[in-house]
C-alpha cells in the first residue's frame, strides 16, 4: 500500500494500492496495442487529442493547487504557476511537432525518391519526480504522445494524485484505451518494467542513485534512457552586474520551492568589488520570507518534502559551520523552523569553500553558499569544479562577456541575468552526473523517435 505522509502536518494524506505484476503486464499489452494504431494517426489528430488533454488538466487547477500543497508542500500562492508552466510547455511541444517530425528530403536523385522519417519508438516509460510533478512529467509525456508513442507514467510515491490527474485528463480528452496509463509502482516492479521487452524508452527524473538503478535495470537491453539527475547549479555575479536585479532573481532562484529544484541556485560566486553590497542585499531579502503552512496564502516558503530532507540540509549547514562557514540568517526569525520537522528557515552561508559539502554536493533545500572571487577566470574554475552540470548563470551587462564565459562552463543551459527557468524552445539537458539525453525543444523529439530511411526506386526502365 502506498501512503503519502503530508509535509504540512505529518498526516497520511493519500493511500493507494500498488500495482501488481499482472497490472503492469496488462498495461504493457494495452499500450502496445494502442500504439500500433496511434502511430498511424495524422499529426492533426494527435495534436487535437493532446490539446484537449491540456485543456482538461488546466480546468482542474483549483483542485490541483491544494493537492500540491498537501502532497509536497508547495505554497498555494505558487501552485497555479506550475499549471501555467505545464500548459506553456505542452502547447509549445504540440505546436512544433508537425514541423519537427516532418519527413527529411535528402535531395533529388534521378530515378529515386529518398527521404528519412521520424518513427515513434513504441512504449515510453516515464518515471517522474515529486518536486515539480506536472512540469517534469509533461516534458516527456506530451512529446511522446505527439511523436506517436504510447506512455506509461510511474510518478513519485509522494505525488500519486498528479499521475491520476494526468490519467483523468487523457480520459476526458478521449484518448484510446491503453495510449496513456498511470500506475503506482514499487521500486522492484519499476525495475522489472524497465527490463521488460515491451518498453522501448525510459524517461527518468530523480537522484543520481536512482539513475544508476535505471541504467542497471536496462543493462541487458538496447533501449534509450533519458536521465535528469542531480544538480549543484552555480551563478556568477560579475563586477558590472545590476545588483538589485541580481539579488532579487538569485534569492528567488535559491529559495523558490524551498530550494527543492533541479535547477535552483545552490552556490554563488560574487566579484570582490560588489561582494559586500550583494551579500547585504541578499540576506535582507531572505529575511522577508514567511515560513509556514503551504495552505496559508501569505506563506512564501513552505515545508520541505519530509523531515528527513530538512535534517539532511541542517546537517550540511552544521558541517559547514564547523568547518569555518558563517551563517548570516538567525533561525529564530522563523518560528516555524524546528528540528525534527520539514519546516526549515532560509539560510545564507559565507566563508565557505569547496572542501565543504554545501558547496560540492547537492543540497536541495533553502540554503545558499556565497564565495568572493577576484576574476572571471576564478569564477569559471569554481563553477566547473562540480560533478554536476544542469544550468549555470551569470549576472552582467556585457552580453559578449557572458557568451565568452558561457563557452567555458560545463553545463546544459547557460543563463544571463536569469535562472531557474525552462524555456520549452530550448533543449533541457545536462552533463556529467546530471545525466544524459534531452527533453523539450525540437531536439527533445529526436530522443522519442528513431530515423527510418526510405530508398524508393521509381524508375525501373
CSV table of C-alpha atoms in Angstrom, one decimal:
chain,number,residue,atom,x,y,z
A,1,UNK,CA,0.0,0.0,0.0
A,2,UNK,CA,1.3,3.5,-0.9
A,3,UNK,CA,0.9,6.0,1.9
A,4,UNK,CA,1.7,9.7,1.4
A,5,UNK,CA,2.8,11.4,4.5
A,6,UNK,CA,2.0,15.1,4.1
A,7,UNK,CA,4.8,17.6,5.0
A,8,UNK,CA,2.0,20.0,6.1
A,9,UNK,CA,1.3,18.2,9.4
A,10,UNK,CA,2.6,14.7,9.1
A,11,UNK,CA,-0.8,13.1,8.5
A,12,UNK,CA,-1.5,10.4,5.9
A,13,UNK,CA,-2.9,12.4,3.0
A,14,UNK,CA,-3.3,9.7,0.4
A,15,UNK,CA,-3.4,5.9,0.4
A,16,UNK,CA,-3.4,3.8,-2.8
A,17,UNK,CA,-2.8,0.2,-3.6
A,18,UNK,CA,0.3,-0.5,-5.5
A,19,UNK,CA,0.2,-2.1,-9.0
A,20,UNK,CA,0.7,-5.8,-9.2
A,21,UNK,CA,2.8,-7.6,-11.8
A,22,UNK,CA,-0.4,-8.6,-13.6
A,23,UNK,CA,-1.5,-4.9,-13.7
A,24,UNK,CA,1.8,-4.0,-15.4
A,25,UNK,CA,1.5,-6.9,-17.8
A,26,UNK,CA,-2.0,-5.8,-18.9
A,27,UNK,CA,-0.9,-2.1,-19.1
A,28,UNK,CA,2.0,-3.0,-21.4
A,29,UNK,CA,-0.1,-5.2,-23.6
A,30,UNK,CA,-2.7,-2.5,-23.9
A,31,UNK,CA,0.0,0.1,-24.6
A,32,UNK,CA,1.4,-2.0,-27.4
A,33,UNK,CA,-2.0,-2.4,-29.0
A,34,UNK,CA,-2.9,1.2,-28.7
A,35,UNK,CA,0.4,2.4,-30.1
A,36,UNK,CA,0.2,0.2,-33.2
A,37,UNK,CA,-2.9,2.2,-34.2
A,38,UNK,CA,-1.9,5.6,-32.8
A,39,UNK,CA,1.3,5.8,-34.8
A,40,UNK,CA,-0.8,5.8,-38.0
A,41,UNK,CA,-2.9,8.8,-36.9
A,42,UNK,CA,-2.2,12.1,-38.6
A,43,UNK,CA,-0.3,14.8,-36.8
A,44,UNK,CA,-3.5,16.9,-36.7
A,45,UNK,CA,-5.4,14.1,-34.9
A,46,UNK,CA,-2.5,13.7,-32.4
A,47,UNK,CA,-2.5,17.4,-31.7
A,48,UNK,CA,-6.2,17.6,-31.3
A,49,UNK,CA,-6.1,14.9,-28.6
A,50,UNK,CA,-3.1,16.5,-26.8
A,51,UNK,CA,-4.7,19.9,-26.8
A,52,UNK,CA,-7.9,18.5,-25.3
A,53,UNK,CA,-5.8,16.8,-22.7
A,54,UNK,CA,-4.1,20.1,-21.8
A,55,UNK,CA,-7.5,21.9,-21.6
A,56,UNK,CA,-8.9,19.2,-19.3
A,57,UNK,CA,-5.9,19.3,-16.9
A,58,UNK,CA,-5.8,23.1,-16.8
A,59,UNK,CA,-9.5,23.0,-15.9
A,60,UNK,CA,-8.6,21.0,-12.7
A,61,UNK,CA,-6.4,23.9,-11.4
A,62,UNK,CA,-8.5,24.7,-8.4
A,63,UNK,CA,-8.2,21.1,-7.2
A,64,UNK,CA,-4.5,20.7,-8.2
A,65,UNK,CA,-3.2,23.7,-6.2
A,66,UNK,CA,-4.2,22.4,-2.7
A,67,UNK,CA,-3.3,18.9,-3.7
A,68,UNK,CA,0.3,20.1,-4.4
A,69,UNK,CA,0.4,21.8,-1.0
A,70,UNK,CA,-0.7,18.6,0.8
A,71,UNK,CA,1.5,16.2,-1.1
A,72,UNK,CA,4.8,18.0,-1.4
A,73,UNK,CA,4.5,21.4,0.4
A,74,UNK,CA,4.2,23.9,-2.4
A,75,UNK,CA,2.5,27.1,-1.0
A,76,UNK,CA,-0.9,27.7,-2.5
A,77,UNK,CA,0.3,31.1,-3.6
A,78,UNK,CA,2.5,29.4,-6.2
A,79,UNK,CA,0.6,26.3,-7.1
A,80,UNK,CA,-1.2,27.8,-10.1
A,81,UNK,CA,2.2,28.7,-11.5
A,82,UNK,CA,3.1,25.1,-12.1
A,83,UNK,CA,-0.2,24.6,-14.0
A,84,UNK,CA,0.7,27.6,-16.2
A,85,UNK,CA,4.1,26.2,-16.8
A,86,UNK,CA,2.6,22.8,-17.7
A,87,UNK,CA,0.4,24.5,-20.2
A,88,UNK,CA,3.1,26.5,-21.8
A,89,UNK,CA,5.4,23.5,-22.3
A,90,UNK,CA,2.6,21.2,-23.6
A,91,UNK,CA,1.2,23.7,-26.1
A,92,UNK,CA,4.7,24.6,-27.4
A,93,UNK,CA,5.7,21.0,-27.9
A,94,UNK,CA,2.4,20.3,-29.7
A,95,UNK,CA,2.8,23.3,-31.9
A,96,UNK,CA,6.3,22.4,-33.1
A,97,UNK,CA,5.6,18.7,-33.6
A,98,UNK,CA,4.5,18.7,-37.2
A,99,UNK,CA,7.4,20.7,-38.5
A,100,UNK,CA,9.9,18.9,-36.3
A,101,UNK,CA,8.7,15.4,-37.2
A,102,UNK,CA,8.2,16.1,-40.9
A,103,UNK,CA,10.0,13.8,-43.4
A,104,UNK,CA,13.5,14.9,-44.3
A,105,UNK,CA,14.0,15.2,-48.0
A,106,UNK,CA,17.7,14.3,-48.8
A,107,UNK,CA,17.6,15.8,-52.3
A,108,UNK,CA,17.0,14.7,-55.8
A,109,UNK,CA,18.5,11.6,-57.5
A,110,UNK,CA,17.4,10.6,-60.9
A,111,UNK,CA,15.0,7.6,-60.7
A,112,UNK,CA,14.7,7.6,-57.0
A,113,UNK,CA,12.7,9.1,-54.2
A,114,UNK,CA,14.7,9.2,-50.9
A,115,UNK,CA,13.7,10.6,-47.5
A,116,UNK,CA,14.0,10.0,-43.8
A,117,UNK,CA,11.0,9.6,-41.5
A,118,UNK,CA,11.0,10.0,-37.7
A,119,UNK,CA,9.4,6.8,-36.4
A,120,UNK,CA,7.9,6.5,-32.9
A,121,UNK,CA,9.8,4.2,-30.6
A,122,UNK,CA,6.8,2.4,-29.2
A,123,UNK,CA,6.1,2.5,-25.4
A,124,UNK,CA,7.7,5.2,-23.4
A,125,UNK,CA,8.0,4.6,-19.6
A,126,UNK,CA,8.1,7.9,-17.8
A,127,UNK,CA,9.3,7.9,-14.2
A,128,UNK,CA,8.7,11.4,-12.7
A,129,UNK,CA,9.9,13.1,-9.6
A,130,UNK,CA,7.8,14.9,-6.9
A,131,UNK,CA,9.3,18.4,-6.8
A,132,UNK,CA,7.7,19.8,-9.9
A,133,UNK,CA,5.3,16.9,-10.6
A,134,UNK,CA,3.4,18.3,-13.5
A,135,UNK,CA,6.3,20.1,-15.2
A,136,UNK,CA,8.6,17.1,-15.0
A,137,UNK,CA,6.0,14.6,-16.3
A,138,UNK,CA,4.8,16.8,-19.2
A,139,UNK,CA,8.4,17.2,-20.6
A,140,UNK,CA,8.2,13.6,-21.9
A,141,UNK,CA,4.5,12.6,-21.8
A,142,UNK,CA,3.1,15.1,-24.3
A,143,UNK,CA,6.0,14.9,-26.8
A,144,UNK,CA,6.0,11.1,-26.6
A,145,UNK,CA,2.3,11.0,-27.5
A,146,UNK,CA,2.7,13.6,-30.3
A,147,UNK,CA,5.5,11.5,-31.7
A,148,UNK,CA,3.2,8.5,-32.0
A,149,UNK,CA,4.2,6.6,-28.8
A,150,UNK,CA,2.1,5.2,-26.0
A,151,UNK,CA,3.1,6.2,-22.4
A,152,UNK,CA,3.1,4.5,-19.1
A,153,UNK,CA,3.6,7.0,-16.2
A,154,UNK,CA,5.0,6.0,-12.8
A,155,UNK,CA,5.0,9.1,-10.6
A,156,UNK,CA,6.8,9.6,-7.3
A,157,UNK,CA,5.2,7.9,-4.3
A,158,UNK,CA,5.0,11.4,-2.8
A,159,UNK,CA,2.7,12.8,-5.6
A,160,UNK,CA,0.4,10.0,-6.8
A,161,UNK,CA,-2.5,12.3,-7.3
A,162,UNK,CA,-0.6,14.1,-10.1
A,163,UNK,CA,-0.4,10.9,-12.1
A,164,UNK,CA,-4.1,10.3,-11.6
A,165,UNK,CA,-4.8,13.9,-12.8
A,166,UNK,CA,-2.9,13.1,-16.0
A,167,UNK,CA,-4.9,9.9,-16.5
A,168,UNK,CA,-8.2,11.7,-15.8
A,169,UNK,CA,-7.3,14.5,-18.3
A,170,UNK,CA,-6.4,12.0,-21.0
A,171,UNK,CA,-9.7,10.1,-20.4
A,172,UNK,CA,-11.7,13.4,-20.7
A,173,UNK,CA,-9.8,14.1,-23.9
A,174,UNK,CA,-11.0,10.9,-25.4
A,175,UNK,CA,-7.6,9.1,-25.6
A,176,UNK,CA,-7.8,5.5,-26.9
A,177,UNK,CA,-7.6,2.8,-24.2
A,178,UNK,CA,-4.0,2.0,-23.4
A,179,UNK,CA,-2.5,5.0,-25.0
A,180,UNK,CA,-1.7,6.6,-21.6
A,181,UNK,CA,-1.7,4.6,-18.3
A,182,UNK,CA,-0.7,5.8,-14.8
A,183,UNK,CA,0.5,3.1,-12.4
A,184,UNK,CA,1.6,3.4,-8.7
A,185,UNK,CA,4.5,1.0,-8.5
A,186,UNK,CA,7.1,-0.3,-6.1
A,187,UNK,CA,10.8,0.2,-6.9
A,188,UNK,CA,11.2,-3.5,-7.5
A,189,UNK,CA,8.3,-3.6,-10.0
A,190,UNK,CA,9.6,-0.4,-11.6
A,191,UNK,CA,13.0,-2.1,-12.3
A,192,UNK,CA,11.3,-5.2,-13.7
A,193,UNK,CA,9.2,-3.0,-16.0
A,194,UNK,CA,12.3,-1.2,-17.3
A,195,UNK,CA,13.7,-4.6,-18.2
A,196,UNK,CA,10.5,-5.7,-20.0
A,197,UNK,CA,11.0,-6.0,-23.8
A,198,UNK,CA,7.7,-4.2,-24.3
A,199,UNK,CA,9.2,-1.0,-23.0
A,200,UNK,CA,11.1,1.0,-25.7
A,201,UNK,CA,12.4,4.1,-23.9
A,202,UNK,CA,12.7,5.2,-20.3
A,203,UNK,CA,12.5,8.9,-19.3
A,204,UNK,CA,13.7,9.2,-15.7
A,205,UNK,CA,13.9,12.3,-13.4
A,206,UNK,CA,15.4,11.7,-9.9
A,207,UNK,CA,18.5,11.2,-7.9
A,208,UNK,CA,21.9,10.1,-9.2
A,209,UNK,CA,21.5,6.8,-7.3
A,210,UNK,CA,18.1,6.4,-9.0
A,211,UNK,CA,19.7,7.0,-12.4
A,212,UNK,CA,22.2,4.3,-11.8
A,213,UNK,CA,19.4,1.9,-10.8
A,214,UNK,CA,17.6,2.7,-14.0
A,215,UNK,CA,20.7,2.1,-16.1
A,216,UNK,CA,21.4,-1.2,-14.3
A,217,UNK,CA,17.8,-2.4,-14.8
A,218,UNK,CA,18.2,-1.7,-18.6
A,219,UNK,CA,21.7,-3.1,-18.9
A,220,UNK,CA,20.7,-6.1,-20.9
A,221,UNK,CA,18.6,-4.0,-23.3
A,222,UNK,CA,19.4,-1.8,-26.3
A,223,UNK,CA,16.9,1.0,-25.5
A,224,UNK,CA,17.3,4.7,-25.0
A,225,UNK,CA,17.3,6.1,-21.5
A,226,UNK,CA,16.8,9.8,-20.7
A,227,UNK,CA,18.2,10.8,-17.3
A,228,UNK,CA,17.8,14.1,-15.4
A,229,UNK,CA,19.5,13.7,-12.1
A,230,UNK,CA,21.3,15.8,-9.5
A,231,UNK,CA,22.4,19.4,-9.7
A,232,UNK,CA,24.5,22.0,-7.9
A,233,UNK,CA,23.9,24.9,-10.1
A,234,UNK,CA,26.1,28.0,-9.8
A,235,UNK,CA,25.8,31.6,-10.6
A,236,UNK,CA,28.5,34.3,-11.1
A,237,UNK,CA,27.7,37.9,-10.2
A,238,UNK,CA,30.1,40.0,-12.2
A,239,UNK,CA,31.5,43.4,-11.3
A,240,UNK,CA,29.3,45.1,-13.8
A,241,UNK,CA,26.0,43.4,-12.7
A,242,UNK,CA,22.8,45.2,-11.9
A,243,UNK,CA,23.0,44.3,-8.2
A,244,UNK,CA,19.3,44.9,-7.4
A,245,UNK,CA,18.2,42.7,-10.2
A,246,UNK,CA,20.8,40.0,-9.3
A,247,UNK,CA,19.7,39.9,-5.7
A,248,UNK,CA,16.1,39.7,-6.5
A,249,UNK,CA,16.5,36.9,-9.0
A,250,UNK,CA,19.0,34.9,-7.1
A,251,UNK,CA,17.1,34.9,-3.8
A,252,UNK,CA,14.1,33.6,-5.7
A,253,UNK,CA,16.3,31.1,-7.6
A,254,UNK,CA,17.7,29.8,-4.3
A,255,UNK,CA,14.6,29.6,-2.2
A,256,UNK,CA,11.6,29.0,-4.5
A,257,UNK,CA,10.0,25.6,-3.8
A,258,UNK,CA,12.0,25.6,-0.6
A,259,UNK,CA,15.2,25.2,-2.7
A,260,UNK,CA,13.9,21.8,-4.0
A,261,UNK,CA,14.6,22.5,-7.7
A,262,UNK,CA,16.9,20.6,-10.0
A,263,UNK,CA,18.0,23.9,-11.5
A,264,UNK,CA,17.7,26.0,-8.4
A,265,UNK,CA,20.7,28.1,-7.4
A,266,UNK,CA,22.9,26.3,-4.8
A,267,UNK,CA,26.2,28.2,-4.9
A,268,UNK,CA,27.1,31.8,-5.8
A,269,UNK,CA,30.4,33.4,-6.8
A,270,UNK,CA,30.5,37.2,-6.5
A,271,UNK,CA,33.2,39.6,-7.7
A,272,UNK,CA,35.0,41.1,-4.8
A,273,UNK,CA,34.2,44.7,-5.8
A,274,UNK,CA,30.4,44.1,-5.3
A,275,UNK,CA,30.6,41.2,-2.8
A,276,UNK,CA,29.7,43.1,0.4
A,277,UNK,CA,26.8,45.0,-1.1
A,278,UNK,CA,25.4,41.9,-2.8
A,279,UNK,CA,25.6,39.8,0.4
A,280,UNK,CA,23.9,42.6,2.4
A,281,UNK,CA,21.0,42.8,-0.1
A,282,UNK,CA,20.7,39.0,-0.4
A,283,UNK,CA,20.4,38.5,3.4
A,284,UNK,CA,18.0,41.4,3.8
A,285,UNK,CA,15.6,39.9,1.2
A,286,UNK,CA,16.0,36.4,2.6
A,287,UNK,CA,14.8,37.6,5.9
A,288,UNK,CA,11.5,38.8,4.4
A,289,UNK,CA,10.3,35.3,3.6
A,290,UNK,CA,7.4,33.9,5.5
A,291,UNK,CA,7.9,30.2,6.5
A,292,UNK,CA,4.7,28.4,7.4
A,293,UNK,CA,1.9,26.2,6.3
A,294,UNK,CA,1.6,26.0,2.5
A,295,UNK,CA,-2.2,26.2,2.9
A,296,UNK,CA,-1.8,29.8,4.1
A,297,UNK,CA,-2.0,32.3,1.2
A,298,UNK,CA,0.6,34.5,2.8
A,299,UNK,CA,3.3,31.8,3.0
A,300,UNK,CA,6.2,32.3,0.7
A,301,UNK,CA,8.3,29.4,2.0
A,302,UNK,CA,6.6,26.1,2.6
A,303,UNK,CA,8.0,23.0,4.3
A,304,UNK,CA,10.5,20.7,2.7
A,305,UNK,CA,9.0,17.4,1.4
A,306,UNK,CA,9.8,15.4,4.5
A,307,UNK,CA,11.5,15.8,7.9
A,308,UNK,CA,14.5,13.7,6.8
A,309,UNK,CA,15.2,16.0,3.9
A,310,UNK,CA,15.2,19.0,6.2
A,311,UNK,CA,17.5,17.1,8.6
A,312,UNK,CA,19.9,16.4,5.7
A,313,UNK,CA,20.1,20.1,4.9
A,314,UNK,CA,20.6,21.0,8.5
A,315,UNK,CA,23.5,18.5,8.6
A,316,UNK,CA,25.2,20.2,5.6
A,317,UNK,CA,24.8,23.6,7.3
A,318,UNK,CA,26.2,22.4,10.6
A,319,UNK,CA,29.1,20.7,8.9
A,320,UNK,CA,30.0,23.9,7.0
A,321,UNK,CA,29.8,26.0,10.2
A,322,UNK,CA,32.2,23.5,12.0
A,323,UNK,CA,34.5,24.0,9.0
A,324,UNK,CA,34.6,27.8,9.4
A,325,UNK,CA,31.5,29.0,7.5
A,326,UNK,CA,29.4,31.8,8.9
A,327,UNK,CA,25.5,31.7,8.9
A,328,UNK,CA,24.0,35.1,8.3
A,329,UNK,CA,20.3,34.4,9.0
A,330,UNK,CA,19.1,33.8,12.6
A,331,UNK,CA,16.8,30.8,12.6
A,332,UNK,CA,14.8,32.5,15.4
A,333,UNK,CA,13.4,34.9,12.8
A,334,UNK,CA,11.4,31.9,11.5
A,335,UNK,CA,9.5,30.4,14.5
A,336,UNK,CA,8.1,27.6,12.4
A,337,UNK,CA,11.7,26.3,11.7
A,338,UNK,CA,12.2,23.4,14.1
A,339,UNK,CA,14.5,20.4,14.1
A,340,UNK,CA,12.6,17.2,13.5
A,341,UNK,CA,10.1,18.8,11.2
A,342,UNK,CA,10.1,19.5,7.4
A,343,UNK,CA,10.0,23.3,8.2
A,344,UNK,CA,13.4,24.9,7.6
A,345,UNK,CA,14.4,28.6,7.6
A,346,UNK,CA,16.3,30.0,4.6
A,347,UNK,CA,20.0,30.3,5.2
A,348,UNK,CA,22.9,32.2,3.8
A,349,UNK,CA,26.5,30.9,4.3
A,350,UNK,CA,29.7,32.9,3.8
A,351,UNK,CA,33.3,32.0,4.4
A,352,UNK,CA,32.6,28.8,2.5
A,353,UNK,CA,35.0,26.8,0.3
A,354,UNK,CA,35.0,23.7,-1.9
A,355,UNK,CA,36.1,21.4,0.8
A,356,UNK,CA,32.6,21.8,2.2
A,357,UNK,CA,29.7,19.5,1.1
A,358,UNK,CA,27.4,22.5,1.0
A,359,UNK,CA,29.5,23.8,-2.0
A,360,UNK,CA,30.0,20.4,-3.7
A,361,UNK,CA,27.1,18.1,-3.0
A,362,UNK,CA,23.5,18.6,-3.9
A,363,UNK,CA,21.6,20.3,-1.0
A,364,UNK,CA,18.1,20.5,-2.4
A,365,UNK,CA,17.0,22.9,0.3
A,366,UNK,CA,16.7,26.6,1.2
A,367,UNK,CA,20.4,27.2,1.7
A,368,UNK,CA,23.0,29.1,-0.4
A,369,UNK,CA,26.7,29.4,-0.1
A,370,UNK,CA,28.4,32.6,-1.3
A,371,UNK,CA,32.1,32.9,-2.2
A,372,UNK,CA,34.1,36.0,-3.2
A,373,UNK,CA,36.1,35.8,-6.4
A,374,UNK,CA,38.7,38.1,-7.9
A,375,UNK,CA,38.3,37.5,-11.7
A,376,UNK,CA,36.3,35.8,-14.4
A,377,UNK,CA,38.9,33.1,-14.6
A,378,UNK,CA,38.5,32.2,-10.9
A,379,UNK,CA,34.7,32.2,-11.3
A,380,UNK,CA,34.9,29.8,-14.2
A,381,UNK,CA,37.3,27.5,-12.3
A,382,UNK,CA,34.9,27.3,-9.3
A,383,UNK,CA,31.8,26.9,-11.4
A,384,UNK,CA,33.2,24.0,-13.2
A,385,UNK,CA,34.5,22.4,-10.0
A,386,UNK,CA,31.5,20.2,-9.6
A,387,UNK,CA,30.3,16.6,-10.5
A,388,UNK,CA,27.1,18.1,-11.9
A,389,UNK,CA,26.1,20.4,-14.8
A,390,UNK,CA,22.4,21.2,-15.4
A,391,UNK,CA,22.3,25.0,-15.5
A,392,UNK,CA,24.6,27.9,-14.7
A,393,UNK,CA,24.0,31.6,-14.7
A,394,UNK,CA,25.9,35.0,-14.9
A,395,UNK,CA,24.8,38.4,-14.0
A,396,UNK,CA,26.4,41.1,-16.2
A,397,UNK,CA,25.5,43.9,-18.5
A,398,UNK,CA,28.0,42.6,-21.1
A,399,UNK,CA,26.5,40.1,-23.5
A,400,UNK,CA,29.7,39.3,-25.3
A,401,UNK,CA,31.5,38.6,-22.0
A,402,UNK,CA,28.5,36.4,-20.9
A,403,UNK,CA,28.8,34.3,-24.1
A,404,UNK,CA,32.6,34.0,-23.9
A,405,UNK,CA,32.4,32.9,-20.2
A,406,UNK,CA,29.5,30.6,-21.0
A,407,UNK,CA,31.6,28.8,-23.7
A,408,UNK,CA,33.9,27.8,-20.9
A,409,UNK,CA,31.3,26.5,-18.5
A,410,UNK,CA,30.3,22.8,-18.4
A,411,UNK,CA,26.6,23.0,-18.3
A,412,UNK,CA,23.4,22.0,-20.2
A,413,UNK,CA,21.9,25.6,-20.1
A,414,UNK,CA,23.7,28.9,-19.7
A,415,UNK,CA,21.7,31.9,-18.4
A,416,UNK,CA,22.4,35.6,-18.5
A,417,UNK,CA,20.5,37.7,-15.9
A,418,UNK,CA,18.0,35.0,-15.1
A,419,UNK,CA,17.9,31.5,-13.6
A,420,UNK,CA,15.7,28.6,-12.5
A,421,UNK,CA,13.5,28.6,-15.6
A,422,UNK,CA,12.9,26.2,-18.5
A,423,UNK,CA,12.1,27.7,-21.9
A,424,UNK,CA,10.4,24.9,-23.9
A,425,UNK,CA,12.0,26.2,-27.1
A,426,UNK,CA,15.4,25.3,-25.7
A,427,UNK,CA,16.9,21.8,-25.1
A,428,UNK,CA,16.7,20.7,-21.5
A,429,UNK,CA,19.8,18.6,-20.9
A,430,UNK,CA,22.7,18.1,-18.5
A,431,UNK,CA,26.3,17.0,-18.4
A,432,UNK,CA,28.4,14.9,-16.0
A,433,UNK,CA,26.4,13.3,-13.2
A,434,UNK,CA,23.4,15.4,-14.0
A,435,UNK,CA,22.6,12.8,-16.6
A,436,UNK,CA,22.1,12.4,-20.4
A,437,UNK,CA,19.5,12.8,-23.1
A,438,UNK,CA,17.3,15.8,-23.7
A,439,UNK,CA,13.7,16.9,-23.3
A,440,UNK,CA,11.8,19.8,-24.8
A,441,UNK,CA,12.6,21.8,-27.9
A,442,UNK,CA,13.0,20.4,-31.4
A,443,UNK,CA,15.9,18.4,-30.1
A,444,UNK,CA,13.8,16.6,-27.5
A,445,UNK,CA,11.8,14.9,-30.2
A,446,UNK,CA,14.9,13.2,-31.5
A,447,UNK,CA,15.1,11.1,-28.3
A,448,UNK,CA,11.5,9.9,-28.6
A,449,UNK,CA,11.8,8.8,-32.2
A,450,UNK,CA,14.1,6.9,-34.5
A,451,UNK,CA,15.1,7.6,-38.1
A,452,UNK,CA,13.8,5.3,-40.8
A,453,UNK,CA,15.1,5.7,-44.3
A,454,UNK,CA,13.0,5.3,-47.4
A,455,UNK,CA,15.0,4.4,-50.5
A,456,UNK,CA,12.5,4.1,-53.4
A,457,UNK,CA,13.5,3.3,-57.0
A,458,UNK,CA,10.7,4.9,-59.0
A,459,UNK,CA,12.1,4.2,-62.5
A,460,UNK,CA,12.8,0.6,-63.4
A,461,UNK,CA,13.4,1.1,-67.2
